[in-house]
Amino acid sequence: KTAFLNGELEETVYIRQPPGYVEGEPYLACKLEKALYGLKQAPRAWYARLRSELEAMNFTVSQADPGLFYRDVLGERVYLLLYVDDM
């Protein structure tokens, strides 16, 4: 439910204040620090964050499929395959 909320935006994005939240004047905007569902950048920001975390755990991304990561552990190969369904 909250995967995309963990993505960190590289771009500067402003949105209107959400309904029910008014800070200051109603015409002021909010600057996003994290991705939200519905942003075009959200899936990419989420994948970049996930990939960096997996690479920090010594996983390698497959050249054939960017959703496939692998790592050798005690002589055995461990595969992690990501599948995201937004429907």
Coordinates of N, CA, C and O in Angstrom, one line a residue:
K1 N 0.8 -1.2 0.0 CA 0.0 0.0 0.0 C 0.8 1.3 0.0 O 0.4 2.3 -0.4
T2 N 2.1 1.2 0.5 CA 2.8 2.4 0.7 C 4.2 2.4 0.0 O 5.1 3.1 0.3
A3 N 4.4 1.5 -1.0 CA 5.7 1.3 -1.6 C 6.2 2.6 -2.2 O 7.3 3.0 -2.0
F4 N 5.4 3.3 -3.0 CA 5.8 4.5 -3.6 C 6.1 5.6 -2.7 O 6.8 6.6 -3.0
L5 N 5.6 5.6 -1.5 CA 5.9 6.6 -0.5 C 7.3 6.6 0.0 O 7.8 7.5 0.6
N6 N 8.1 5.5 -0.3 CA 9.5 5.4 0.1 C 10.4 5.9 -1.0 O 11.6 6.0 -0.7
G7 N 9.9 6.3 -2.1 CA 10.8 6.9 -3.2 C 11.2 8.3 -2.9 O 10.3 9.1 -2.4
E8 N 12.4 8.6 -3.1 CA 12.9 10.0 -2.9 C 13.0 10.7 -4.2 O 13.6 10.2 -5.1
L9 N 12.4 11.9 -4.3 CA 12.3 12.6 -5.5 C 13.6 13.3 -5.8 O 14.3 13.8 -4.9
E10 N 14.0 13.2 -7.1 CA 15.2 14.0 -7.5 C 14.8 15.4 -8.0 O 15.6 16.3 -8.0
E11 N 13.6 15.5 -8.5 CA 13.1 16.7 -9.0 C 12.4 17.5 -7.9 O 12.0 17.0 -6.9
T12 N 12.2 18.8 -8.1 CA 11.4 19.6 -7.2 C 10.0 19.6 -7.7 O 9.7 19.9 -8.9
V13 N 9.1 19.2 -6.8 CA 7.7 19.0 -7.2 C 6.8 19.7 -6.2 O 7.0 19.6 -5.0
Y14 N 5.9 20.6 -6.7 CA 5.0 21.3 -5.8 C 3.6 20.8 -6.2 O 3.3 20.5 -7.3
I15 N 2.7 20.7 -5.1 CA 1.3 20.4 -5.4 C 0.4 21.3 -4.6 O 0.9 22.0 -3.7
R16 N -0.8 21.4 -5.0 CA -1.8 22.2 -4.3 C -2.0 21.5 -2.9 O -1.9 20.3 -2.8
Q17 N -2.4 22.3 -2.0 CA -2.7 21.7 -0.6 C -3.9 20.7 -0.8 O -4.9 21.0 -1.4
P18 N -3.8 19.6 -0.1 CA -4.9 18.6 -0.2 C -6.1 19.1 0.4 O -6.1 19.9 1.3
P19 N -7.3 18.6 0.0 CA -8.6 19.0 0.6 C -8.5 18.7 2.1 O -8.1 17.6 2.6
G20 N -9.0 19.6 2.9 CA -9.0 19.5 4.3 C -7.8 19.9 5.0 O -7.7 20.0 6.3
Y21 N -6.7 20.2 4.3 CA -5.5 20.7 4.9 C -5.2 22.1 4.3 O -5.0 22.3 3.1
V22 N -5.3 23.1 5.2 CA -5.0 24.5 4.8 C -4.0 25.1 5.8 O -4.2 25.2 6.9
E23 N -2.8 25.3 5.3 CA -1.7 25.9 6.1 C -1.4 27.3 5.4 O -1.0 27.4 4.3
G24 N -1.7 28.4 6.2 CA -1.5 29.7 5.6 C -2.7 30.0 4.6 O -3.8 29.6 4.9
E25 N -2.4 30.6 3.5 CA -3.4 31.0 2.6 C -3.7 29.8 1.7 O -2.9 28.9 1.4
P26 N -5.0 29.7 1.2 CA -5.4 28.5 0.5 C -4.7 28.4 -0.9 O -4.7 27.3 -1.5
Y27 N -4.1 29.4 -1.4 CA -3.5 29.4 -2.7 C -2.0 28.9 -2.6 O -1.3 28.7 -3.6
L28 N -1.5 28.7 -1.4 CA -0.1 28.3 -1.2 C 0.0 26.8 -1.6 O -0.9 26.0 -1.6
A29 N 1.2 26.4 -2.0 CA 1.5 25.0 -2.5 C 2.4 24.3 -1.5 O 3.0 24.9 -0.6
C30 N 2.4 23.0 -1.6 CA 3.3 22.2 -0.8 C 4.4 21.6 -1.6 O 4.2 21.2 -2.7
K31 N 5.6 21.6 -1.1 CA 6.8 21.1 -1.7 C 6.9 19.6 -1.3 O 7.0 19.4 -0.1
L32 N 6.9 18.7 -2.2 CA 7.0 17.3 -1.9 C 8.5 16.9 -1.6 O 9.4 17.3 -2.4
E33 N 8.7 16.1 -0.5 CA 10.0 15.6 -0.2 C 10.1 14.1 -0.6 O 11.2 13.6 -0.9
K34 N 8.9 13.4 -0.7 CA 8.9 12.0 -1.0 C 7.8 11.9 -2.1 O 7.0 12.7 -2.3
A35 N 7.9 10.8 -2.8 CA 7.0 10.5 -3.9 C 5.6 10.1 -3.4 O 5.5 9.6 -2.3
L36 N 4.6 10.4 -4.2 CA 3.2 10.0 -3.9 C 2.6 9.2 -5.0 O 3.1 9.4 -6.2
Y37 N 1.7 8.4 -4.7 CA 1.0 7.7 -5.8 C 0.4 8.7 -6.7 O -0.1 9.7 -6.3
G38 N 0.4 8.4 -8.0 CA -0.2 9.3 -9.0 C 0.9 10.2 -9.7 O 0.6 10.8 -10.7
L39 N 2.1 10.4 -9.1 CA 3.1 11.2 -9.7 C 3.8 10.3 -10.8 O 4.0 9.1 -10.6
K40 N 4.1 10.9 -11.9 CA 4.8 10.2 -13.0 C 6.1 9.7 -12.5 O 6.6 8.7 -13.0
Q41 N 6.8 10.4 -11.6 CA 8.1 10.0 -11.1 C 8.1 8.9 -10.1 O 9.1 8.4 -9.7
A42 N 6.9 8.6 -9.5 CA 6.9 7.7 -8.3 C 7.4 6.4 -8.6 O 8.2 5.9 -7.8
P43 N 7.1 5.7 -9.7 CA 7.6 4.3 -9.9 C 9.2 4.4 -10.0 O 9.9 3.5 -9.5
R44 N 9.7 5.3 -10.7 CA 11.1 5.4 -10.9 C 11.8 5.7 -9.6 O 12.9 5.1 -9.3
A45 N 11.3 6.6 -8.8 CA 11.9 7.0 -7.6 C 11.9 5.8 -6.6 O 12.9 5.5 -5.9
W46 N 10.8 5.0 -6.6 CA 10.7 3.8 -5.8 C 11.7 2.8 -6.2 O 12.4 2.2 -5.4
Y47 N 11.8 2.5 -7.5 CA 12.8 1.5 -8.0 C 14.2 1.9 -7.7 O 15.0 1.1 -7.3
A48 N 14.6 3.2 -7.9 CA 15.9 3.7 -7.6 C 16.3 3.5 -6.1 O 17.4 3.0 -5.8
R49 N 15.3 3.7 -5.2 CA 15.5 3.5 -3.8 C 15.7 2.1 -3.5 O 16.6 1.6 -2.7
L50 N 14.8 1.2 -4.0 CA 14.9 -0.2 -3.8 C 16.2 -0.8 -4.3 O 16.9 -1.6 -3.6
R51 N 16.6 -0.4 -5.5 CA 17.8 -0.9 -6.1 C 19.0 -0.5 -5.3 O 19.9 -1.4 -5.0
S52 N 19.1 0.7 -4.8 CA 20.2 1.1 -4.0 C 20.3 0.3 -2.7 O 21.3 -0.1 -2.2
E53 N 19.1 0.0 -2.1 CA 19.1 -0.8 -0.8 C 19.5 -2.2 -1.1 O 20.3 -2.8 -0.3
L54 N 19.1 -2.8 -2.2 CA 19.5 -4.2 -2.5 C 20.9 -4.3 -2.9 O 21.6 -5.2 -2.5
E55 N 21.4 -3.3 -3.6 CA 22.9 -3.3 -3.9 C 23.7 -3.1 -2.7 O 24.8 -3.7 -2.6
A56 N 23.2 -2.4 -1.7 CA 23.9 -2.3 -0.4 C 24.0 -3.6 0.3 O 24.9 -3.8 1.1
M57 N 23.0 -4.5 0.0 CA 23.0 -5.9 0.6 C 23.7 -6.9 -0.4 O 23.5 -8.1 -0.3
N58 N 24.5 -6.3 -1.3 CA 25.4 -7.1 -2.2 C 24.6 -7.9 -3.3 O 25.0 -8.9 -3.8
F59 N 23.3 -7.4 -3.6 CA 22.6 -8.0 -4.7 C 23.1 -7.3 -6.0 O 23.5 -6.1 -5.9
T60 N 23.0 -8.0 -7.1 CA 23.4 -7.4 -8.4 C 22.1 -7.5 -9.3 O 21.4 -8.5 -9.3
V61 N 21.9 -6.4 -10.0 CA 20.8 -6.4 -10.9 C 21.1 -7.1 -12.2 O 22.3 -7.0 -12.7
S62 N 20.2 -7.9 -12.7 CA 20.4 -8.6 -14.0 C 20.5 -7.7 -15.2 O 19.7 -6.7 -15.2
Q63 N 21.3 -8.0 -16.1 CA 21.4 -7.2 -17.3 C 20.2 -7.5 -18.2 O 19.8 -6.6 -19.0
A64 N 19.6 -8.7 -18.1 CA 18.5 -9.1 -18.9 C 17.2 -8.5 -18.4 O 16.3 -8.2 -19.2
D65 N 17.0 -8.3 -17.1 CA 15.7 -7.9 -16.6 C 16.0 -7.0 -15.3 O 16.6 -7.5 -14.3
P66 N 15.7 -5.7 -15.4 CA 15.9 -4.9 -14.2 C 15.1 -5.2 -13.0 O 15.4 -4.7 -11.9
G67 N 14.2 -6.1 -13.1 CA 13.4 -6.5 -11.9 C 14.0 -7.8 -11.3 O 13.5 -8.3 -10.3
L68 N 15.1 -8.3 -11.8 CA 15.7 -9.5 -11.3 C 17.1 -9.2 -10.6 O 17.9 -8.6 -11.3
F69 N 17.2 -9.5 -9.4 CA 18.4 -9.3 -8.6 C 18.9 -10.7 -8.2 O 18.2 -11.6 -7.9
Y70 N 20.2 -10.8 -8.0 CA 20.8 -12.1 -7.6 C 22.0 -11.8 -6.7 O 22.6 -10.7 -6.7
R71 N 22.3 -12.8 -5.9 CA 23.5 -12.7 -4.9 C 23.9 -14.1 -4.6 O 23.1 -15.0 -4.5
D72 N 25.2 -14.3 -4.4 CA 25.7 -15.6 -4.0 C 25.9 -15.6 -2.5 O 26.5 -14.7 -1.9
V73 N 25.3 -16.6 -1.8 CA 25.3 -16.8 -0.4 C 25.8 -18.2 -0.1 O 25.1 -19.1 -0.4
L74 N 26.9 -18.3 0.6 CA 27.4 -19.7 1.0 C 27.4 -20.6 -0.2 O 27.0 -21.8 0.0
G75 N 27.9 -20.2 -1.3 CA 28.0 -21.0 -2.5 C 26.7 -21.3 -3.2 O 26.7 -22.0 -4.2
E76 N 25.6 -20.7 -2.8 CA 24.3 -20.9 -3.5 C 23.9 -19.5 -4.0 O 24.2 -18.5 -3.4
R77 N 23.3 -19.5 -5.2 CA 22.8 -18.3 -5.8 C 21.3 -18.0 -5.3 O 20.5 -18.9 -5.4
V78 N 21.1 -16.8 -4.8 CA 19.8 -16.4 -4.4 C 19.3 -15.4 -5.4 O 20.0 -14.5 -5.8
Y79 N 18.0 -15.6 -5.8 CA 17.4 -14.8 -6.8 C 16.2 -14.0 -6.1 O 15.5 -14.6 -5.4
L80 N 16.1 -12.8 -6.5 CA 15.0 -12.0 -6.0 C 14.3 -11.3 -7.3 O 15.0 -10.5 -8.0
L81 N 13.1 -11.7 -7.5 CA 12.4 -11.2 -8.7 C 11.3 -10.3 -8.3 O 10.4 -10.7 -7.5
L82 N 11.3 -9.0 -8.8 CA 10.3 -8.1 -8.4 C 9.2 -8.1 -9.4 O 9.4 -8.1 -10.6
Y83 N 8.0 -8.0 -8.9 CA 6.8 -7.9 -9.8 C 5.9 -6.9 -9.2 O 5.5 -7.1 -8.0
V84 N 5.6 -5.8 -9.9 CA 4.7 -4.8 -9.4 C 3.5 -4.7 -10.3 O 3.6 -4.5 -11.5
D85 N 2.3 -4.9 -9.6 CA 1.1 -4.8 -10.3 C 0.3 -3.6 -9.8 O -0.1 -3.6 -8.7
D86 N 0.1 -2.6 -10.7 CA -0.6 -1.4 -10.2 C -2.1 -1.4 -10.6 O -2.7 -0.4 -10.6
M87 N -2.5 -2.6 -11.0 CA -4.0 -2.7 -11.4 C -4.8 -3.2 -10.3 O -4.5 -4.0 -9.5

